[in-house]
């Protein structure tokens, strides 16, 4: 972020709504990797993980621009402004999350790249925090695979799940 500050000086103070993720591809986040990174404490481990699987900030919305609240602007207006801000940046670690009006094309992309799903928002909606509104909802890309519970870890309350391959169990998640 600091490396981009000079290009963005004219827009500051600036607040962007987004999510820090480790990406498998541009449409699929790897939640276990970002959780693993969040639990790291030693600088060497953090730097090694950052080199192996760097984190990206995915920007969805803009809340404050030049110190002025954008929360009363429509989603279309905020996305246009956010896109202009990101056009000034020169980094692949801060990413503008595009929007689409073609639901079928967007769903095909999410499905193909095994994305988590789509957040559908009303074009004219203003920005509201929390979930106590009717202006957006998530459409999940549910994927199922049969697995076997193999272990319960009492230290973190996770179940370990595996699949069989030949006569061997292979862990697939927690």
XYZ file of C-alpha atoms in Angstrom:
174
model
C 0.000 0.000 0.000
C 2.791 2.411 0.866
C 4.369 1.879 -2.564
C 1.116 3.159 -4.135
C 0.680 6.195 -1.878
C 2.317 8.715 -4.234
C 0.010 7.723 -7.127
C -3.036 7.971 -4.858
C -2.159 11.131 -2.926
C -4.890 13.139 -4.673
C -7.530 10.660 -3.425
C -6.504 10.547 0.241
C -7.924 10.000 2.803
C -9.347 6.905 1.168
C -11.202 3.913 2.646
C -11.809 0.813 0.559
C -13.968 -2.180 1.458
C -12.373 -5.482 0.532
C -10.876 -8.735 1.690
C -7.348 -10.015 2.194
C -6.970 -13.381 0.450
C -4.453 -15.891 -0.824
C -5.521 -16.769 -4.351
C -5.454 -20.077 -6.181
C -6.584 -18.146 -9.279
C -8.192 -14.728 -9.734
C -11.646 -16.192 -8.990
C -10.829 -18.574 -6.127
C -9.470 -17.749 -2.680
C -7.666 -20.313 -0.539
C -9.127 -19.817 2.945
C -6.882 -22.340 4.747
C -3.776 -20.497 3.481
C -4.924 -17.079 4.722
C -5.944 -18.608 8.067
C -2.524 -20.241 8.337
C -0.855 -16.880 7.576
C -2.950 -15.144 10.249
C -1.672 -17.544 12.912
C 2.023 -16.971 12.106
C 4.130 -14.992 14.571
C 7.761 -15.367 13.492
C 8.997 -12.945 10.835
C 10.943 -15.673 8.986
C 7.843 -17.864 8.676
C 5.729 -14.917 7.554
C 8.249 -13.872 4.899
C 8.642 -17.446 3.618
C 4.860 -17.843 3.346
C 4.560 -14.447 1.616
C 7.114 -15.532 -0.979
C 5.494 -18.937 -1.533
C 1.828 -17.798 -1.549
C 1.497 -13.996 -1.488
C -1.651 -12.366 -0.165
C -3.778 -10.008 -2.247
C -6.268 -7.342 -1.220
C -9.463 -7.686 -3.268
C -11.309 -4.334 -3.356
C -15.102 -4.512 -3.653
C -16.274 -1.023 -2.783
C -15.195 2.474 -1.822
C -16.431 4.082 1.387
C -14.367 7.282 1.726
C -12.828 9.320 -1.119
C -10.778 12.483 -0.564
C -12.065 12.403 2.993
C -15.713 12.471 1.880
C -18.122 9.612 2.623
C -19.305 7.775 -0.485
C -21.955 5.777 1.374
C -24.849 7.795 -0.116
C -23.650 7.207 -3.698
C -25.154 4.321 -5.701
C -23.209 1.105 -6.186
C -22.702 2.017 -9.859
C -21.215 5.378 -8.899
C -18.953 3.821 -6.256
C -17.723 1.060 -8.600
C -16.923 3.650 -11.302
C -14.944 5.701 -8.783
C -13.158 2.642 -7.410
C -12.193 1.572 -10.925
C -10.706 5.048 -11.550
C -8.654 4.790 -8.349
C -7.314 1.361 -9.324
C -6.407 2.589 -12.805
C -3.753 4.761 -11.084
C -2.115 1.819 -9.297
C 0.827 -0.231 -10.428
C 0.629 -3.441 -8.404
C -0.850 -6.894 -8.716
C -1.288 -7.268 -4.939
C -4.143 -4.728 -4.710
C -6.919 -5.898 -7.017
C -10.104 -4.231 -8.202
C -13.005 -6.728 -8.166
C -14.884 -6.119 -11.381
C -18.618 -6.320 -11.797
C -20.799 -7.779 -14.512
C -24.371 -7.341 -15.644
C -24.322 -10.699 -17.452
C -25.284 -13.191 -14.742
C -24.860 -16.319 -16.893
C -21.394 -15.329 -18.110
C -20.342 -14.482 -14.551
C -21.727 -17.772 -13.184
C -19.878 -19.719 -15.911
C -16.614 -18.052 -14.861
C -17.190 -18.715 -11.159
C -18.152 -22.328 -11.867
C -15.184 -22.935 -14.205
C -12.614 -21.532 -11.763
C -14.237 -23.137 -8.675
C -14.987 -19.750 -7.123
C -16.920 -19.507 -3.867
C -19.869 -17.798 -5.508
C -21.304 -14.437 -6.496
C -22.358 -11.457 -4.427
C -25.347 -9.913 -6.187
C -26.006 -6.261 -5.396
C -28.622 -3.765 -6.491
C -27.133 -1.205 -8.889
C -28.783 1.750 -7.186
C -28.113 0.624 -3.604
C -26.214 2.831 -1.197
C -23.509 1.454 1.085
C -24.749 -0.146 4.296
C -22.616 -2.075 6.764
C -23.691 -5.395 8.210
C -26.406 -7.735 7.031
C -29.548 -5.893 8.118
C -30.551 -4.864 4.600
C -31.998 -6.340 1.402
C -29.593 -4.783 -1.117
C -27.265 -7.708 -1.679
C -27.040 -11.454 -1.216
C -24.617 -14.297 -1.844
C -25.170 -17.015 -4.406
C -22.929 -19.916 -3.381
C -21.198 -22.259 -5.782
C -21.789 -25.361 -3.677
C -19.464 -28.259 -4.357
C -19.769 -31.619 -2.687
C -17.422 -34.530 -2.350
C -18.040 -37.573 -0.200
C -15.461 -37.946 2.551
C -14.729 -39.793 5.752
C -14.194 -38.157 9.146
C -10.860 -39.506 10.362
C -9.842 -37.438 13.383
C -11.170 -34.896 15.843
C -8.563 -32.379 17.022
C -9.522 -31.283 20.549
C -7.074 -28.361 20.492
C -8.991 -26.488 17.756
C -12.239 -28.508 17.526
C -11.637 -29.392 13.853
C -12.678 -32.647 12.254
C -10.251 -33.994 9.660
C -11.789 -35.307 6.439
C -10.230 -37.781 4.019
C -11.051 -39.720 0.866
C -9.951 -43.185 -0.149
C -7.547 -43.670 -3.035
C -6.771 -47.332 -3.603
C -6.255 -48.627 -0.049
C -4.976 -45.333 1.354
C -6.732 -42.360 2.989
C -5.795 -38.931 1.696
C -6.611 -35.854 3.792
C -8.707 -33.286 1.930
C -9.609 -30.786 4.613
C -10.612 -29.833 8.112
